[in-house]
Coordinates of C-alpha atoms in Angstrom, one line a residue:
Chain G
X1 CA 116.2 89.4 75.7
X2 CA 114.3 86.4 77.3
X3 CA 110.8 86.4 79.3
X4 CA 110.4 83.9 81.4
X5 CA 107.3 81.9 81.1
X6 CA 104.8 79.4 83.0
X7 CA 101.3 78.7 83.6
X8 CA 98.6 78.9 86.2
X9 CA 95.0 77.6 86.9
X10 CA 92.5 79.6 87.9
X11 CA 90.9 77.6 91.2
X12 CA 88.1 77.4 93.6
X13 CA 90.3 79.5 95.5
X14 CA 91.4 82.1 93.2
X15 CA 87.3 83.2 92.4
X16 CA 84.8 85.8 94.1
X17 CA 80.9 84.8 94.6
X18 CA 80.5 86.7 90.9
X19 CA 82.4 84.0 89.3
X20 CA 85.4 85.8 88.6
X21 CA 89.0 86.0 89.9
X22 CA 89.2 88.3 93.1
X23 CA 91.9 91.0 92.3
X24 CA 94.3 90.1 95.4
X25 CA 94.6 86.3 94.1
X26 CA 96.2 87.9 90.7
X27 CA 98.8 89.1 93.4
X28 CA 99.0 85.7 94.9
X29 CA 99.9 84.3 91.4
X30 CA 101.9 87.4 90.4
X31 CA 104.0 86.3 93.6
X32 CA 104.2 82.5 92.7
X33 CA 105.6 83.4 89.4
X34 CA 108.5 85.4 90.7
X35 CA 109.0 82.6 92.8
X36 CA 109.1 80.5 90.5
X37 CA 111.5 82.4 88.4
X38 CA 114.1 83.0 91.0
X39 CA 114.1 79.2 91.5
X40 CA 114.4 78.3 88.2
X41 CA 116.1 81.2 86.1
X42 CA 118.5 82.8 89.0
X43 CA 119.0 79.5 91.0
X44 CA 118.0 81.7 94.1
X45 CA 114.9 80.0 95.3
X46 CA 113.1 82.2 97.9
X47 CA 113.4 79.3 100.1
X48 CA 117.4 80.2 99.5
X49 CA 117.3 83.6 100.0
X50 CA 115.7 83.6 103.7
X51 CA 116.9 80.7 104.8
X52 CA 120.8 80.4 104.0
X53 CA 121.1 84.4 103.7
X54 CA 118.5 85.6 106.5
X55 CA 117.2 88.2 103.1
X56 CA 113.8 89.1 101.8
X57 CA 112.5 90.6 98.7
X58 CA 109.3 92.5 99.9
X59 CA 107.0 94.5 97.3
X60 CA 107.6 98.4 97.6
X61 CA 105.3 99.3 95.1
X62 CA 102.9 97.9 92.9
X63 CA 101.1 98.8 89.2
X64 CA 98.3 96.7 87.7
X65 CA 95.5 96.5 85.5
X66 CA 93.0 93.9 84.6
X67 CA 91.8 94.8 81.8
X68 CA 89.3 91.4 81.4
X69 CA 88.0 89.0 83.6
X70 CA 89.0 85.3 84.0
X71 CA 86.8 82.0 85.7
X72 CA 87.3 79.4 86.5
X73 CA 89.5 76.5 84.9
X74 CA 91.2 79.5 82.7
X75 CA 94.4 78.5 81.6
X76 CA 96.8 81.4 82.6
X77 CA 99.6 82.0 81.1
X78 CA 102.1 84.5 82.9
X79 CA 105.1 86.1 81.1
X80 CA 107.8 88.0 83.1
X81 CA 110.4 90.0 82.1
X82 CA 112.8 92.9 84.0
X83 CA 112.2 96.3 83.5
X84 CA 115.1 97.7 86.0
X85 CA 117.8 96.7 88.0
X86 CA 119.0 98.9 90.7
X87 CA 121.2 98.4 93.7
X88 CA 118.7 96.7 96.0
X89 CA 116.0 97.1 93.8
X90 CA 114.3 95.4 90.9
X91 CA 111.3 96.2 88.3
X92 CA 109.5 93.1 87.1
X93 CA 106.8 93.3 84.4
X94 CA 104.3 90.2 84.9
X95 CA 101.5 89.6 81.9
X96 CA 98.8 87.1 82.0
X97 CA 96.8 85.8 78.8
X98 CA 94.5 83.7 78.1
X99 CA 94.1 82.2 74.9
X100 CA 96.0 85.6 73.8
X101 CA 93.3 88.0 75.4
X102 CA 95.0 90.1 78.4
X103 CA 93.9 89.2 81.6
X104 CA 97.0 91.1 84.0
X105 CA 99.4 93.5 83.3
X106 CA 101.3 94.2 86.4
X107 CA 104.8 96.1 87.4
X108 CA 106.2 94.9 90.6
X109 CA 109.2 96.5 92.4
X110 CA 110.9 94.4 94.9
X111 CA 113.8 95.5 97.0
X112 CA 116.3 93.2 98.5
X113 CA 116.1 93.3 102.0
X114 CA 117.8 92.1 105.6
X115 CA 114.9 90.4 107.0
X116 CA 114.1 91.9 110.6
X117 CA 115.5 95.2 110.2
X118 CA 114.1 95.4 106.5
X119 CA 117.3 97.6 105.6
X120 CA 117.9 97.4 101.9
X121 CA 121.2 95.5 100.5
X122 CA 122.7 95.2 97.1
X123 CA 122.2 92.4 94.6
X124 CA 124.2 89.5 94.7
X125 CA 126.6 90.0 91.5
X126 CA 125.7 86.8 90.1
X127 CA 121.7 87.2 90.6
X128 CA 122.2 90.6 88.8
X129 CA 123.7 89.0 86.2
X130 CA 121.2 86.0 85.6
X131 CA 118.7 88.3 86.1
X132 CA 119.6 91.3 83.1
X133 CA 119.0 88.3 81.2
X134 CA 115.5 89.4 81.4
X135 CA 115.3 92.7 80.7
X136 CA 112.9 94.0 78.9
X137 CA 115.6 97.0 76.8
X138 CA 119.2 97.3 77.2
X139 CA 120.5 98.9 81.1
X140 CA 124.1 100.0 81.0
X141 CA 125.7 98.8 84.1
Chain R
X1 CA 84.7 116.1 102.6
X2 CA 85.1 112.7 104.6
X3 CA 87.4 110.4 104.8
X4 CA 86.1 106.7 106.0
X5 CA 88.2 105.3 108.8
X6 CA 88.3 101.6 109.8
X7 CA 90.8 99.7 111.5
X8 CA 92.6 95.8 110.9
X9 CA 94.7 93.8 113.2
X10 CA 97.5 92.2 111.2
X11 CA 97.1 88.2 111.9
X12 CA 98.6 85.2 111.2
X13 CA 97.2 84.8 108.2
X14 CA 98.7 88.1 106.4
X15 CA 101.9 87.5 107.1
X16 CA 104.8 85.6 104.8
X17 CA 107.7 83.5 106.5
X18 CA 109.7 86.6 107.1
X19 CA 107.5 88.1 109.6
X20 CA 105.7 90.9 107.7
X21 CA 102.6 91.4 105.8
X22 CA 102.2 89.2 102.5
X23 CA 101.7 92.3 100.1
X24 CA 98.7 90.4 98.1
X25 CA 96.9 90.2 101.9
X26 CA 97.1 94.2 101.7
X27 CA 94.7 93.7 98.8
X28 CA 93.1 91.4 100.8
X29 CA 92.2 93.6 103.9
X30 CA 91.9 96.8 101.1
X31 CA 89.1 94.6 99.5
X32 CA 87.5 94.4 102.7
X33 CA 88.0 98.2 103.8
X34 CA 85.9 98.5 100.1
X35 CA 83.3 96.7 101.3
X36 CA 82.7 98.0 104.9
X37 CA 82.3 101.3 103.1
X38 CA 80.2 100.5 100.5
X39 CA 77.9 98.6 103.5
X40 CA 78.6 101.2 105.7
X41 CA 78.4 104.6 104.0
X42 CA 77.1 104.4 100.8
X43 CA 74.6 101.7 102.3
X44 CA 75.1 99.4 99.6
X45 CA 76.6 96.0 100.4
X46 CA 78.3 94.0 98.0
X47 CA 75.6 91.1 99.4
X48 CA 72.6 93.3 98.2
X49 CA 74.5 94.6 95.0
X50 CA 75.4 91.1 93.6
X51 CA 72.5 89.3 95.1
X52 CA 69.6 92.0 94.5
X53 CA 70.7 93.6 91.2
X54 CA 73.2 91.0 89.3
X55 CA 75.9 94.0 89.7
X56 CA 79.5 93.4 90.5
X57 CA 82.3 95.8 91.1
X58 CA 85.3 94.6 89.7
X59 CA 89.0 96.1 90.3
X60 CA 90.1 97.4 86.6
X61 CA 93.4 99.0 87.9
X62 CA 95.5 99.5 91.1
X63 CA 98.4 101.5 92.1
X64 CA 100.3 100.4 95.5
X65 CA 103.3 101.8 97.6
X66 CA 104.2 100.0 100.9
X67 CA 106.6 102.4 102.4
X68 CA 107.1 100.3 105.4
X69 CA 106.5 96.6 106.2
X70 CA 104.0 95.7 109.2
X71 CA 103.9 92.8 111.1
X72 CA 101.9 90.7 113.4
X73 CA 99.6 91.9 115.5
X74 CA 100.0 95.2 114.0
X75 CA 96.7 98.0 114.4
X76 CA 96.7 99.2 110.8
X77 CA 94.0 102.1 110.5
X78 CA 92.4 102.5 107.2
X79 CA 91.3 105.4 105.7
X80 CA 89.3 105.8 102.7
X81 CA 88.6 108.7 100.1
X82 CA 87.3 108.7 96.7
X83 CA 89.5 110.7 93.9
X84 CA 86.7 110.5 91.3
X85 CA 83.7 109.5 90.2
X86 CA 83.2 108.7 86.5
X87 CA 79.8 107.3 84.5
X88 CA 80.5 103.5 85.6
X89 CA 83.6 103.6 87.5
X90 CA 84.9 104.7 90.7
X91 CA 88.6 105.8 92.1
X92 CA 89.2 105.2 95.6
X93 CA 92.1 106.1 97.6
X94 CA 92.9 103.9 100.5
X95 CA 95.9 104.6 103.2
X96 CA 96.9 102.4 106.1
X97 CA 98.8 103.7 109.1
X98 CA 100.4 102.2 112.3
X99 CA 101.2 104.5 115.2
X100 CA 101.0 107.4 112.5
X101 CA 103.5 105.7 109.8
X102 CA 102.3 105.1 106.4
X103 CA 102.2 101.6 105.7
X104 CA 100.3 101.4 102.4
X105 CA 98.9 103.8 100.0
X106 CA 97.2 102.2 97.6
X107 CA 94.0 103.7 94.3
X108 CA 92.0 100.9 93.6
X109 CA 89.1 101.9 90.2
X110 CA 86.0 99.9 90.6
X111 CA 84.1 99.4 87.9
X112 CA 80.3 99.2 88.1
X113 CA 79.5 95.8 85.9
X114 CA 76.9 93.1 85.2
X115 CA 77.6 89.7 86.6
X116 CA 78.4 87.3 84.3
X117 CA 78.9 89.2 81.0
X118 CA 81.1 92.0 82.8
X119 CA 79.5 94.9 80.8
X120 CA 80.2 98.3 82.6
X121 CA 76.9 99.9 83.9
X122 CA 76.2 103.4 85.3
X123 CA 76.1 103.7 89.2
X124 CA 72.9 104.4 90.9
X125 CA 72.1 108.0 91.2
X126 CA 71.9 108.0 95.4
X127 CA 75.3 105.8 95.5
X128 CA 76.9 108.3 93.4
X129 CA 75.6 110.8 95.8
X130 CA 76.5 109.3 98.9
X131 CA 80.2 108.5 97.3
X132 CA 80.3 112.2 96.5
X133 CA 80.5 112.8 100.5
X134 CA 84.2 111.2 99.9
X135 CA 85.6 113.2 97.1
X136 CA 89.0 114.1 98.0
X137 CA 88.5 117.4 96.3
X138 CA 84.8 119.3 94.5
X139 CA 83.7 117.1 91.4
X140 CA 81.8 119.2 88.9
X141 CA 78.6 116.7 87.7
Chain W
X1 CA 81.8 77.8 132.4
X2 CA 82.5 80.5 129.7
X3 CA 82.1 80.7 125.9
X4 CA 84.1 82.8 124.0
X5 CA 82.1 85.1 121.1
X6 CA 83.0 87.3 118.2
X7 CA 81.3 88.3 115.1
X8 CA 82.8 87.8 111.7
X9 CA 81.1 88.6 108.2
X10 CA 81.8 86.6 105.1
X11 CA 83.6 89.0 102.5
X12 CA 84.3 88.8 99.1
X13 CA 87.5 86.9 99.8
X14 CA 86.2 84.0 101.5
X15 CA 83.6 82.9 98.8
X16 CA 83.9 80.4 95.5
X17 CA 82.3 80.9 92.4
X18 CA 79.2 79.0 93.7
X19 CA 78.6 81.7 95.9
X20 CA 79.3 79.8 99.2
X21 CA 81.8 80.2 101.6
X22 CA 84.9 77.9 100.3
X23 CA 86.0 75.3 103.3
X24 CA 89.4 76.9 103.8
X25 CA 88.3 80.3 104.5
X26 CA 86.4 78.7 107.1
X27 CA 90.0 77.8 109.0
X28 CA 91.1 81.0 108.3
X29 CA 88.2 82.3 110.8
X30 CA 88.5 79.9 112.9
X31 CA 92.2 80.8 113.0
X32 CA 91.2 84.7 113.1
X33 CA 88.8 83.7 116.6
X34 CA 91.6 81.9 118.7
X35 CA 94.1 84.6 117.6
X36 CA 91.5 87.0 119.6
X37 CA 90.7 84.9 122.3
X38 CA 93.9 84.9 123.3
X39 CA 94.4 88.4 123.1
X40 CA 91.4 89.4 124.5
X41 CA 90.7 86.7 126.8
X42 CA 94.0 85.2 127.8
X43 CA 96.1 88.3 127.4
X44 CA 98.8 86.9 125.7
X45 CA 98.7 87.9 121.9
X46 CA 100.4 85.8 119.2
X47 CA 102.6 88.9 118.7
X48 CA 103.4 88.1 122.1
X49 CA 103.9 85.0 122.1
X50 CA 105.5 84.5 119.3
X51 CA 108.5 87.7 119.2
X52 CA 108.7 88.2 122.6
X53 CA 109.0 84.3 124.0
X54 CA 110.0 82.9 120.5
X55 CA 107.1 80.0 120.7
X56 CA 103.8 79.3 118.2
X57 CA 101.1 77.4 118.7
X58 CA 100.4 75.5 115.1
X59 CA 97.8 73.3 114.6
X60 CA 98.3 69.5 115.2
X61 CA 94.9 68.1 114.2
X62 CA 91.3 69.6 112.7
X63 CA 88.0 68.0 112.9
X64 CA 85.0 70.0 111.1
X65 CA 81.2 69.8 110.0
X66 CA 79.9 72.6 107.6
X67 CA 75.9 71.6 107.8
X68 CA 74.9 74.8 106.0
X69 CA 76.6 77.2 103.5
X70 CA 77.2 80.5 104.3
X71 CA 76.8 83.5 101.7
X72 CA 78.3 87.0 100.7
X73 CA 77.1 89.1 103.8
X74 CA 76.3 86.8 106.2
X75 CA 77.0 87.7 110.1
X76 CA 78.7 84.9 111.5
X77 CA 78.4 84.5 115.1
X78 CA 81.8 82.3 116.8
X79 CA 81.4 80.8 120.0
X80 CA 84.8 79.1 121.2
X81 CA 85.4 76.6 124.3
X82 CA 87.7 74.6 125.3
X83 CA 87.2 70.4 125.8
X84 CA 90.6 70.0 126.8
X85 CA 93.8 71.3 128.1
X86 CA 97.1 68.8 128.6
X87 CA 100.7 69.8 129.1
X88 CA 101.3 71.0 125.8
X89 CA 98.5 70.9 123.7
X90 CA 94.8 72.3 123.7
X91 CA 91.5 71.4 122.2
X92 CA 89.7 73.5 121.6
X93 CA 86.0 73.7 120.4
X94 CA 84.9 76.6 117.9
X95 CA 81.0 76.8 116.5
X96 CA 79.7 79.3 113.6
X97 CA 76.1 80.1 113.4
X98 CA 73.9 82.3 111.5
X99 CA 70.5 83.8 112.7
X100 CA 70.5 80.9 115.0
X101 CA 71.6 78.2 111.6
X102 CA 74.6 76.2 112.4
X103 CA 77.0 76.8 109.7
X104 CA 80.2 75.1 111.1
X105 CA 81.8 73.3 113.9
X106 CA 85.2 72.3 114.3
X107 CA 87.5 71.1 116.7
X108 CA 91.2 72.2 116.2
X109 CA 94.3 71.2 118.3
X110 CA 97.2 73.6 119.4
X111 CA 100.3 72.5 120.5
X112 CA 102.5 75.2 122.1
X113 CA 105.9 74.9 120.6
X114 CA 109.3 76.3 120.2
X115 CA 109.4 78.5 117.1
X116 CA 112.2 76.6 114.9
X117 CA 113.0 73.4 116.2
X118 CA 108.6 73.0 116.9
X119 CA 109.1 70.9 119.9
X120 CA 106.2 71.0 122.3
X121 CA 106.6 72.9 125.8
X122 CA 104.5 73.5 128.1
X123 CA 101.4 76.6 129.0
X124 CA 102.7 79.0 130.9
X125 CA 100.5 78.7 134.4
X126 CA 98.8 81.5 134.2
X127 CA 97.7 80.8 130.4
X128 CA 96.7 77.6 131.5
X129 CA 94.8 79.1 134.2
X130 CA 93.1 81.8 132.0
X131 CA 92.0 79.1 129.4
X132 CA 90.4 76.8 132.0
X133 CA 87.5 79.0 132.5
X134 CA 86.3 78.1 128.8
X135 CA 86.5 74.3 129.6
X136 CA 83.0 73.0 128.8
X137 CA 83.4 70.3 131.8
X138 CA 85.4 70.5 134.9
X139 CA 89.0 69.0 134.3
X140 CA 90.8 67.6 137.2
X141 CA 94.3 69.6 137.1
Chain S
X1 CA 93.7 50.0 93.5
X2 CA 94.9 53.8 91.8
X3 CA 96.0 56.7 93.9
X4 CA 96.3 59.9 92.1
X5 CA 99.8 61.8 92.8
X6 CA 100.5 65.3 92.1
X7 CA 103.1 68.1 94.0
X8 CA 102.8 71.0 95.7
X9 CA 105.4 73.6 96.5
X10 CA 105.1 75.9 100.0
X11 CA 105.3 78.7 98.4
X12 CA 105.7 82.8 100.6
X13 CA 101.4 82.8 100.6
X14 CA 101.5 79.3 102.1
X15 CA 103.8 80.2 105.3
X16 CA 102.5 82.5 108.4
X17 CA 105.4 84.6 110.6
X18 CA 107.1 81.3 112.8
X19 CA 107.7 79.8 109.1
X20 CA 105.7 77.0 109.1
X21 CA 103.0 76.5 106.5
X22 CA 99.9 78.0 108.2
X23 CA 97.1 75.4 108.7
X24 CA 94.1 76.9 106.4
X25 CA 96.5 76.6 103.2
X26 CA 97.0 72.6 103.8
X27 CA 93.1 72.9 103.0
X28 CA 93.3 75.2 99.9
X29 CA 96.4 72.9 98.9
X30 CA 93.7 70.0 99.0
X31 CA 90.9 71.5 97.4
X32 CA 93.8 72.4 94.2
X33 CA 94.6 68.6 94.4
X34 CA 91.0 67.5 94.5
X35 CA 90.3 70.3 91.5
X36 CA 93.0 68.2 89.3
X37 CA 91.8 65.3 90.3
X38 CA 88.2 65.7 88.9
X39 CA 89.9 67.6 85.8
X40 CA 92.7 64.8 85.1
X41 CA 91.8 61.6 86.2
X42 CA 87.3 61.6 86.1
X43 CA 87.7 63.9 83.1
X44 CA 84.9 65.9 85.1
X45 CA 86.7 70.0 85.9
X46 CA 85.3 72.1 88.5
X47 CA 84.3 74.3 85.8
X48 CA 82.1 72.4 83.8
X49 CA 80.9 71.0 86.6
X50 CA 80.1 74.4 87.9
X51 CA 79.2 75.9 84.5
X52 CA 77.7 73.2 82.7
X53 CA 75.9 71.4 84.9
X54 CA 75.0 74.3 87.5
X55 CA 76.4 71.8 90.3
X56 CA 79.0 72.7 93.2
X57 CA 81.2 69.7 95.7
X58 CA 81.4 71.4 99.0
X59 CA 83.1 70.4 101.6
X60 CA 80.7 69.0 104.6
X61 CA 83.0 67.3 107.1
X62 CA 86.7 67.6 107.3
X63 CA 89.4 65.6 109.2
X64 CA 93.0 66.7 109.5
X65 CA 95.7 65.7 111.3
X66 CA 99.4 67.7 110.8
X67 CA 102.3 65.6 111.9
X68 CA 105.3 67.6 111.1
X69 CA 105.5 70.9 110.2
X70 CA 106.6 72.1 106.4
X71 CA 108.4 75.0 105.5
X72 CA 108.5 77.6 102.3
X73 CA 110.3 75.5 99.4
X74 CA 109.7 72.3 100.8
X75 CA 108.1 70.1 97.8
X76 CA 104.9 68.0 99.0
X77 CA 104.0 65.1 97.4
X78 CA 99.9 64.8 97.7
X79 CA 98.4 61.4 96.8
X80 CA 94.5 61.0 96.7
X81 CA 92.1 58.0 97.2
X82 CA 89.0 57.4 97.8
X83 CA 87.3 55.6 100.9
X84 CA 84.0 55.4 100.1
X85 CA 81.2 56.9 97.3
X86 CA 77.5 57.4 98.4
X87 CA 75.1 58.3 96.3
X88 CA 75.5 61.9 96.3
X89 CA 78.6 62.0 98.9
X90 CA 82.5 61.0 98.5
X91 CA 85.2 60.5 101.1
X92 CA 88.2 61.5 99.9
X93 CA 91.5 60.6 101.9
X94 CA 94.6 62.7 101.2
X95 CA 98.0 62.7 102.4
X96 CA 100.9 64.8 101.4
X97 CA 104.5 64.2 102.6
X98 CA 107.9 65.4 102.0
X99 CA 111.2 63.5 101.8
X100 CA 109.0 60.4 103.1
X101 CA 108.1 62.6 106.4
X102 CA 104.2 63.0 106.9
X103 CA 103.4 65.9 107.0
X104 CA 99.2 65.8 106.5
X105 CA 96.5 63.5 106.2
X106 CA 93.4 64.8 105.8
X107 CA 89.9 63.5 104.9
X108 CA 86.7 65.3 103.3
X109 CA 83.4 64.5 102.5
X110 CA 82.2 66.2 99.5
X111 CA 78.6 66.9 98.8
X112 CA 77.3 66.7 95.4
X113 CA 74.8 69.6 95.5
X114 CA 72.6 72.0 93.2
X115 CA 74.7 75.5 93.1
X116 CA 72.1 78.0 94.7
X117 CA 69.2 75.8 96.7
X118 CA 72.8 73.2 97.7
X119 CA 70.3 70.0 96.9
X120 CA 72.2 67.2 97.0
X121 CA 72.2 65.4 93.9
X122 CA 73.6 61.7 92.7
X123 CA 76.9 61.3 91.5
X124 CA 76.7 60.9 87.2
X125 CA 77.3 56.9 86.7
X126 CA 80.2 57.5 84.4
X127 CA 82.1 59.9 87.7
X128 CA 81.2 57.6 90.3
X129 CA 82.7 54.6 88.0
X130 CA 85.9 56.2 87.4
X131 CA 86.1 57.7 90.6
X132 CA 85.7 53.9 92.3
X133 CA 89.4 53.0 90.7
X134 CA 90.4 55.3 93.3
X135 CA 89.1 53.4 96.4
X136 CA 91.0 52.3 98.7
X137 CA 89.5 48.9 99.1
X138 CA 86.6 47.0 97.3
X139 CA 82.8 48.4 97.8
X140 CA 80.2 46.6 96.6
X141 CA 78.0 48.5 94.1

């Protein structure tokens, strides 16, 4: 069982006018690390994916919590890991610390999808594979 | 009981290289749908409540669905409704539909807080009576 | 000689942690303006243009002066007008104020281009014709 | 004669619905570089600048021009100098390309200001000194 693991800093851009990170930007990151983790861990880079294969992976649903706030210049780091593989649809479980206090905790599900019709499709066998890598428990197949 | 109703266009700007709405820029425009209502009907803008009184109103949880994607130029229609009203924080429900179909459903708990040490604080009587109007269903107090 | 105006308030979204308005949600506005101006004024959407006649208008080049922060709540009052219009490109000529302050001014070129390939073409007539009553100086056609 | 290189990757939140990278996000990708600029190379972060010192850099003039279009996945290479230092402003030149391809050159003016009244205030010696390894030609002190 791996998680997959990088880092982000919170920016200019990332805060509100109280000093703290506005909730939608936690999406923005939550979105740069999947990116990041189908480029690197599944060698499917989004830019793949829509380009070569005319596919999306859009967000059907979506489960966070903040449970503290983070400013400025905080060092994130972001874990992710794979609750749930399905046909044409995938659970991923994002966490964000900071110097180990839990900033994020966020479930994403994203569904493999034709762009333009936005009809689902199944998993490419080998992105399935790379990606039970990550699962958070054991999923028969 | 009310609901609040505002409407969005979809524009450039939400939307990812696939052609539909970037899911952390339905945040985005539900963040905004927040504070027209808080401006609006409880007549308390975020201006006067950060600026005034050192208050914030952070988002300590959300729960998203996106049945359907929408797309450029799109009229999404907002509605809002609170689901509960607790000491310090707040429940809201938030829907947008296009032509009738559900686009997002999204609850979003605000959480009444001091600026800059984020300790929770209880809401103003007369907000928590003009939020009230919104209750999906009769609150006991 | 016409000018173009809309109303936009600063949100949450579009401010840093100093409180002010950061410089790229300043674009994003100005972006937000033209995308109504020509829907409102030139009757031809960017939905339009861009899914049913497969062509975008991207910005080629951006001049801007921000004399005066703007602030959570502020009412922002955009005048647009156009200083040029060639074959394939536009300038045009967007201003920000608040309770008379100026706040921004910028000067952002379109070029109308094929969607893909991004080679220039040329306004439709009637666009063309549309636009040229927002020309802040007679141009010879 | 430094310039400061970092990279950039067009990532789903940078792109609008033709594909291309939509023009407001060049100038959030430019405020990140200019962010790890102060951080790395003047040893000076937007948050302790913001925290400890109570001082803000807006932006208060901003030239762009955007050669050729980029695309989601396309890796920018951003390099950073400096054109001139006032006493309380700095021109900043940046350029980012991919493959060798321009793709933007931009220029701001930052402001060294008070957060709240936005006073300017002189650069500290030890920021302006390091900062001047980053000028593009010789200025006399």
């Amino acid at each position: 069982m791996n998680s997959y693991k990088t880092h982000l800093q919170v920016l200019s851009q990332h805060c509100d006018a109280t000093g703290i990170v506005h909730f939608p930007r936690y999406s923005e990151m939550a979105h740069e690390v999947i990116e990041r983790w189908f480029d690197e861990a599944l060698d499917w880079s989004f830019a793949r994916m829509q380009g070569g294969e005319d596919l999306g992976a859009p967000i059907a649903r979506c489960e966070a919590e903040f449970p503290a706030a983070s400013r400025l210049g905080d060092h994130l780091v972001w874990r992710l890991q794979v609750s749930a593989i399905g046909r044409t649809s995938m659970d991923v479980m994002l966490a964000a610390t900071c110097g180990g206090e839990r900033r994020v905790d966020m479930m994403l599900t994203l569904v493999l999808s034709d762009i333009g019709v936005i009809q689902p499709r199944g998993w490419p066998e080998e992105i399935r594979a790379r990606a039970a890598d990550y699962l958070t428990v054991h999923q028969d197949a």
